[in-house]
Amino acid sequence: MTEERWQALTNWPLIVASLLFTVAYSWQVIAELSGPPRIVTGVVIVATWLLFVIDYLVRLWIAPQRSRWFRRNLGTLAMVAIPALRPLRLLRVLTVLHVMRRTAGAALRSRIMIYGAAAALLLIYLAALSVLEAERASPEANITSFGDALWWAFVTITTVGYGDYTPVTVPGRLVAVGLMVGGVAVLGTVTATLSSWVLERAAAGHDDEQPATKAQLQGISTQLEQVARGFGAPAPLPARSDDGTPPAAPIG
């Protein structure tokens, strides 16, 4: 069993587990469940956690170099350790999308834009759930409904920060830090990708206005020399040197 084979076998089951966790966690937090419904959602949350633990341990076990694999898969460990990060696995669904574009660069930018937009929306939703769960029990909290939490998550990830809603508990502030760091990373990536696309579109159709490089001029000179030799003509004299001195006359 190789890691690639294991990932192929567990990819969709883990995506389904992430979806079940998202539904159960959302229902538990938003509806403030108690009694049997809360027990049901708790069982689903624990079961999905066990699936992620098993996946992580198996991949670590079959890795050829476990220490290197551990360092390169800290995000997988974070999904196991932090329940709210498990729905990020749903982004793997986007890997099945085949974006048809004329160039590889355009396809890559399209994929990054899709990933960025989906990651931003998912981060907002997860942060709203997490901060609501952390803040609701505090008597000093002003984030007490899912609508307030969603508004707070939107203004926080965009670094607007109106200050009308702020977390007052330590877990809530940790969620805020994670949202700000993740938001800057995601929005920065999307902005850079969009800027690259705009620059490419602006430069399209204006190749004749771009200055020729020294390497291009040398290539053209070499081609002209080969053509001249094919017709039996003497080779053209080399260009003047950088210090302006004329080239030496050819011998013979």
Short mmCIF file of C-alpha atoms in Angstrom, two decimals:
data_model
loop_
_atom_site.label_atom_id
_atom_site.label_comp_id
_atom_site.label_asym_id
_atom_site.label_seq_id
_atom_site.Cartn_x
_atom_site.Cartn_y
_atom_site.Cartn_z
CA MET A 1 0.00 0.00 0.00
CA THR A 2 1.41 3.36 -1.06
CA GLU A 3 0.34 6.79 0.13
CA GLU A 4 -1.03 7.62 -3.33
CA ARG A 5 -3.15 4.47 -3.31
CA TRP A 6 -4.39 5.19 0.21
CA GLN A 7 -5.31 8.76 -0.70
CA ALA A 8 -7.21 7.53 -3.75
CA LEU A 9 -9.20 5.14 -1.54
CA THR A 10 -9.94 7.62 1.25
CA ASN A 11 -10.37 10.88 -0.65
CA TRP A 12 -14.14 10.75 -1.10
CA PRO A 13 -14.92 9.08 2.26
CA LEU A 14 -13.06 11.89 4.04
CA ILE A 15 -14.85 14.50 1.96
CA VAL A 16 -18.19 12.97 2.97
CA ALA A 17 -16.99 12.87 6.59
CA SER A 18 -16.11 16.56 6.37
CA LEU A 19 -19.56 17.35 5.01
CA LEU A 20 -21.23 15.37 7.81
CA PHE A 21 -19.10 17.14 10.40
CA THR A 22 -20.01 20.53 8.94
CA VAL A 23 -23.74 19.75 9.06
CA ALA A 24 -23.58 18.31 12.57
CA TYR A 25 -21.40 21.11 13.94
CA SER A 26 -23.55 23.81 12.32
CA TRP A 27 -26.74 22.27 13.67
CA GLN A 28 -25.28 21.92 17.14
CA VAL A 29 -24.00 25.51 17.36
CA ILE A 30 -26.76 27.43 15.59
CA ALA A 31 -29.70 25.55 17.10
CA GLU A 32 -28.16 25.26 20.57
CA LEU A 33 -29.12 21.62 20.74
CA SER A 34 -29.73 19.69 23.92
CA GLY A 35 -30.87 16.20 24.77
CA PRO A 36 -30.94 13.43 22.12
CA PRO A 37 -30.26 15.72 19.13
CA ARG A 38 -27.07 16.95 20.77
CA ILE A 39 -26.03 13.35 21.47
CA VAL A 40 -26.55 12.48 17.80
CA THR A 41 -24.47 15.41 16.57
CA GLY A 42 -21.82 14.60 19.17
CA VAL A 43 -21.58 11.02 17.88
CA VAL A 44 -21.19 12.27 14.30
CA ILE A 45 -18.47 14.73 15.35
CA VAL A 46 -16.53 12.04 17.24
CA ALA A 47 -16.91 9.52 14.38
CA THR A 48 -15.56 11.97 11.80
CA TRP A 49 -12.69 12.80 14.14
CA LEU A 50 -11.79 9.11 14.38
CA LEU A 51 -11.76 8.84 10.58
CA PHE A 52 -9.32 11.75 10.34
CA VAL A 53 -7.13 10.24 13.06
CA ILE A 54 -7.02 6.86 11.30
CA ASP A 55 -6.21 8.52 7.97
CA TYR A 56 -3.39 10.53 9.53
CA LEU A 57 -1.85 7.55 11.36
CA VAL A 58 -2.01 5.27 8.31
CA ARG A 59 -0.42 7.86 6.04
CA LEU A 60 2.30 8.47 8.61
CA TRP A 61 2.93 4.73 8.93
CA ILE A 62 3.25 4.02 5.20
CA ALA A 63 5.34 7.13 4.47
CA PRO A 64 8.88 6.20 3.36
CA GLN A 65 10.40 9.00 5.45
CA ARG A 66 8.12 9.62 8.41
CA SER A 67 9.93 12.64 9.83
CA ARG A 68 9.93 14.40 6.46
CA TRP A 69 6.27 13.48 5.88
CA PHE A 70 5.38 14.86 9.32
CA ARG A 71 7.03 18.22 8.56
CA ARG A 72 5.36 18.49 5.17
CA ASN A 73 1.85 17.61 6.41
CA LEU A 74 1.33 19.90 9.37
CA GLY A 75 -1.94 21.04 7.81
CA THR A 76 -3.26 17.47 7.98
CA LEU A 77 -2.28 17.32 11.65
CA ALA A 78 -4.09 20.63 12.25
CA MET A 79 -7.29 19.18 10.76
CA VAL A 80 -7.04 16.30 13.23
CA ALA A 81 -6.25 18.48 16.24
CA ILE A 82 -8.64 21.37 15.50
CA PRO A 83 -12.18 20.19 14.71
CA ALA A 84 -13.24 23.44 13.03
CA LEU A 85 -10.62 22.92 10.30
CA ARG A 86 -12.01 19.58 9.12
CA PRO A 87 -14.51 21.17 6.66
CA LEU A 88 -11.50 22.59 4.76
CA ARG A 89 -11.21 19.08 3.37
CA LEU A 90 -14.24 19.96 1.25
CA LEU A 91 -11.93 22.07 -0.91
CA ARG A 92 -10.57 18.80 -2.30
CA VAL A 93 -13.78 18.59 -4.33
CA LEU A 94 -12.42 21.42 -6.46
CA THR A 95 -9.58 19.17 -7.66
CA VAL A 96 -12.05 17.35 -9.91
CA LEU A 97 -12.81 20.55 -11.78
CA HIS A 98 -11.09 20.74 -15.16
CA VAL A 99 -10.92 24.37 -16.19
CA MET A 100 -10.37 24.61 -19.94
CA ARG A 101 -8.23 27.56 -20.96
CA ARG A 102 -5.94 28.33 -23.85
CA THR A 103 -2.78 28.49 -21.79
CA ALA A 104 -1.44 26.70 -18.74
CA GLY A 105 -1.02 30.04 -16.95
CA ALA A 106 -4.69 30.93 -17.45
CA ALA A 107 -5.78 27.50 -16.18
CA LEU A 108 -3.60 27.86 -13.10
CA ARG A 109 -4.96 31.33 -12.35
CA SER A 110 -8.53 30.12 -12.76
CA ARG A 111 -7.92 27.26 -10.34
CA ILE A 112 -6.32 29.60 -7.79
CA MET A 113 -9.24 32.00 -8.04
CA ILE A 114 -11.73 29.17 -7.47
CA TYR A 115 -9.76 27.81 -4.53
CA GLY A 116 -9.33 31.30 -3.07
CA ALA A 117 -12.99 32.22 -3.28
CA ALA A 118 -14.12 28.89 -1.83
CA ALA A 119 -11.52 29.03 0.95
CA ALA A 120 -12.55 32.58 1.90
CA LEU A 121 -16.24 31.68 2.13
CA LEU A 122 -15.50 28.52 4.10
CA LEU A 123 -13.22 30.41 6.49
CA ILE A 124 -15.91 33.01 7.11
CA TYR A 125 -18.52 30.34 7.84
CA LEU A 126 -16.27 28.28 10.12
CA ALA A 127 -15.02 31.33 12.00
CA ALA A 128 -18.60 32.49 12.56
CA LEU A 129 -19.55 29.10 14.01
CA SER A 130 -16.43 28.87 16.17
CA VAL A 131 -16.62 32.38 17.60
CA LEU A 132 -20.34 31.97 18.35
CA GLU A 133 -19.69 28.74 20.24
CA ALA A 134 -16.84 30.40 22.18
CA GLU A 135 -18.63 33.66 22.97
CA ARG A 136 -22.22 32.67 23.61
CA ALA A 137 -21.70 31.48 27.19
CA SER A 138 -19.88 34.64 28.33
CA PRO A 139 -22.06 37.27 30.09
CA GLU A 140 -19.95 40.06 28.58
CA ALA A 141 -20.21 38.79 25.00
CA ASN A 142 -21.84 40.89 22.28
CA ILE A 143 -21.67 38.10 19.66
CA THR A 144 -24.68 36.07 20.69
CA SER A 145 -26.37 35.11 17.40
CA PHE A 146 -25.22 33.51 14.18
CA GLY A 147 -26.07 36.66 12.23
CA ASP A 148 -23.80 38.74 14.46
CA ALA A 149 -21.05 36.13 14.19
CA LEU A 150 -21.32 36.03 10.40
CA TRP A 151 -21.14 39.83 10.17
CA TRP A 152 -18.10 39.85 12.46
CA ALA A 153 -16.37 37.20 10.34
CA PHE A 154 -16.96 39.18 7.14
CA VAL A 155 -15.55 42.44 8.46
CA THR A 156 -12.64 40.67 10.14
CA ILE A 157 -11.45 38.67 7.12
CA THR A 158 -11.50 41.84 5.01
CA THR A 159 -9.51 43.69 7.74
CA VAL A 160 -12.24 46.37 7.94
CA GLY A 161 -12.86 45.87 11.64
CA TYR A 162 -15.75 48.20 12.48
CA GLY A 163 -15.45 47.30 16.15
CA ASP A 164 -19.19 46.89 16.70
CA TYR A 165 -18.70 43.21 17.50
CA THR A 166 -15.56 41.92 19.20
CA PRO A 167 -14.73 38.63 20.93
CA VAL A 168 -14.12 38.89 24.67
CA THR A 169 -13.12 35.31 25.51
CA VAL A 170 -9.70 33.78 24.94
CA PRO A 171 -10.99 31.07 22.54
CA GLY A 172 -12.93 33.71 20.62
CA ARG A 173 -9.85 35.88 20.24
CA LEU A 174 -7.82 32.89 19.09
CA VAL A 175 -10.45 32.32 16.40
CA ALA A 176 -10.11 35.98 15.43
CA VAL A 177 -6.33 35.67 15.08
CA GLY A 178 -6.68 32.57 12.92
CA LEU A 179 -9.29 34.27 10.74
CA MET A 180 -7.13 37.37 10.24
CA VAL A 181 -4.04 35.35 9.33
CA GLY A 182 -5.97 33.04 7.03
CA GLY A 183 -7.87 35.93 5.48
CA VAL A 184 -4.72 37.90 4.66
CA ALA A 185 -3.16 34.81 3.06
CA VAL A 186 -6.23 33.89 1.00
CA LEU A 187 -7.16 37.41 -0.10
CA GLY A 188 -3.51 38.23 -0.86
CA THR A 189 -3.23 35.19 -3.11
CA VAL A 190 -6.45 36.04 -4.93
CA THR A 191 -5.41 39.69 -5.36
CA ALA A 192 -2.00 38.72 -6.75
CA THR A 193 -3.61 36.27 -9.18
CA LEU A 194 -6.13 38.87 -10.35
CA SER A 195 -3.35 41.43 -10.83
CA SER A 196 -1.39 38.93 -12.93
CA TRP A 197 -4.45 38.34 -15.11
CA VAL A 198 -5.03 42.09 -15.58
CA LEU A 199 -1.40 42.66 -16.58
CA GLU A 200 -1.53 39.80 -19.07
CA ARG A 201 -4.73 41.15 -20.62
CA ALA A 202 -3.24 44.65 -20.81
CA ALA A 203 -0.15 43.33 -22.60
CA ALA A 204 -2.10 41.11 -25.00
CA GLY A 205 -1.83 42.23 -28.62
CA HIS A 206 1.04 44.62 -27.93
CA ASP A 207 3.99 42.31 -28.49
CA ASP A 208 5.29 44.55 -31.29
CA GLU A 209 5.71 47.37 -28.76
CA GLN A 210 7.93 45.35 -26.44
CA PRO A 211 11.67 46.17 -26.66
CA ALA A 212 13.91 43.45 -28.08
CA THR A 213 16.40 41.87 -25.73
CA LYS A 214 20.09 41.35 -26.43
CA ALA A 215 19.55 37.61 -26.68
CA GLN A 216 16.85 38.12 -29.31
CA LEU A 217 19.14 40.36 -31.39
CA GLN A 218 21.94 37.83 -31.20
CA GLY A 219 19.55 35.09 -32.34
CA ILE A 220 18.44 37.16 -35.33
CA SER A 221 22.09 37.89 -36.22
CA THR A 222 22.95 34.19 -36.11
CA GLN A 223 20.01 33.31 -38.36
CA LEU A 224 21.01 36.00 -40.90
CA GLU A 225 24.56 34.67 -40.92
CA GLN A 226 23.34 31.15 -41.61
CA VAL A 227 21.13 32.37 -44.48
CA ALA A 228 24.03 34.35 -45.97
CA ARG A 229 26.33 31.37 -45.87
CA GLY A 230 23.67 29.25 -47.56
CA PHE A 231 23.74 31.63 -50.55
CA GLY A 232 27.54 31.78 -50.63
CA ALA A 233 27.72 35.38 -49.43
CA PRO A 234 30.37 36.52 -46.95
CA ALA A 235 29.30 36.49 -43.34
CA PRO A 236 28.15 39.88 -41.99
CA LEU A 237 30.56 41.77 -39.79
CA PRO A 238 29.88 41.48 -36.07
CA ALA A 239 28.31 44.42 -34.32
CA ARG A 240 30.38 47.03 -32.56
CA SER A 241 31.61 46.10 -29.13
CA ASP A 242 30.17 47.63 -25.99
CA ASP A 243 33.03 50.20 -25.77
CA GLY A 244 32.23 51.53 -29.26
CA THR A 245 35.39 50.31 -31.03
CA PRO A 246 34.86 48.97 -34.55
CA PRO A 247 35.29 45.25 -35.12
CA ALA A 248 38.49 43.86 -36.56
CA ALA A 249 38.46 43.30 -40.30
CA PRO A 250 38.13 39.68 -41.33
CA ILE A 251 41.36 38.02 -42.53
CA GLY A 252 41.41 36.89 -46.15
#
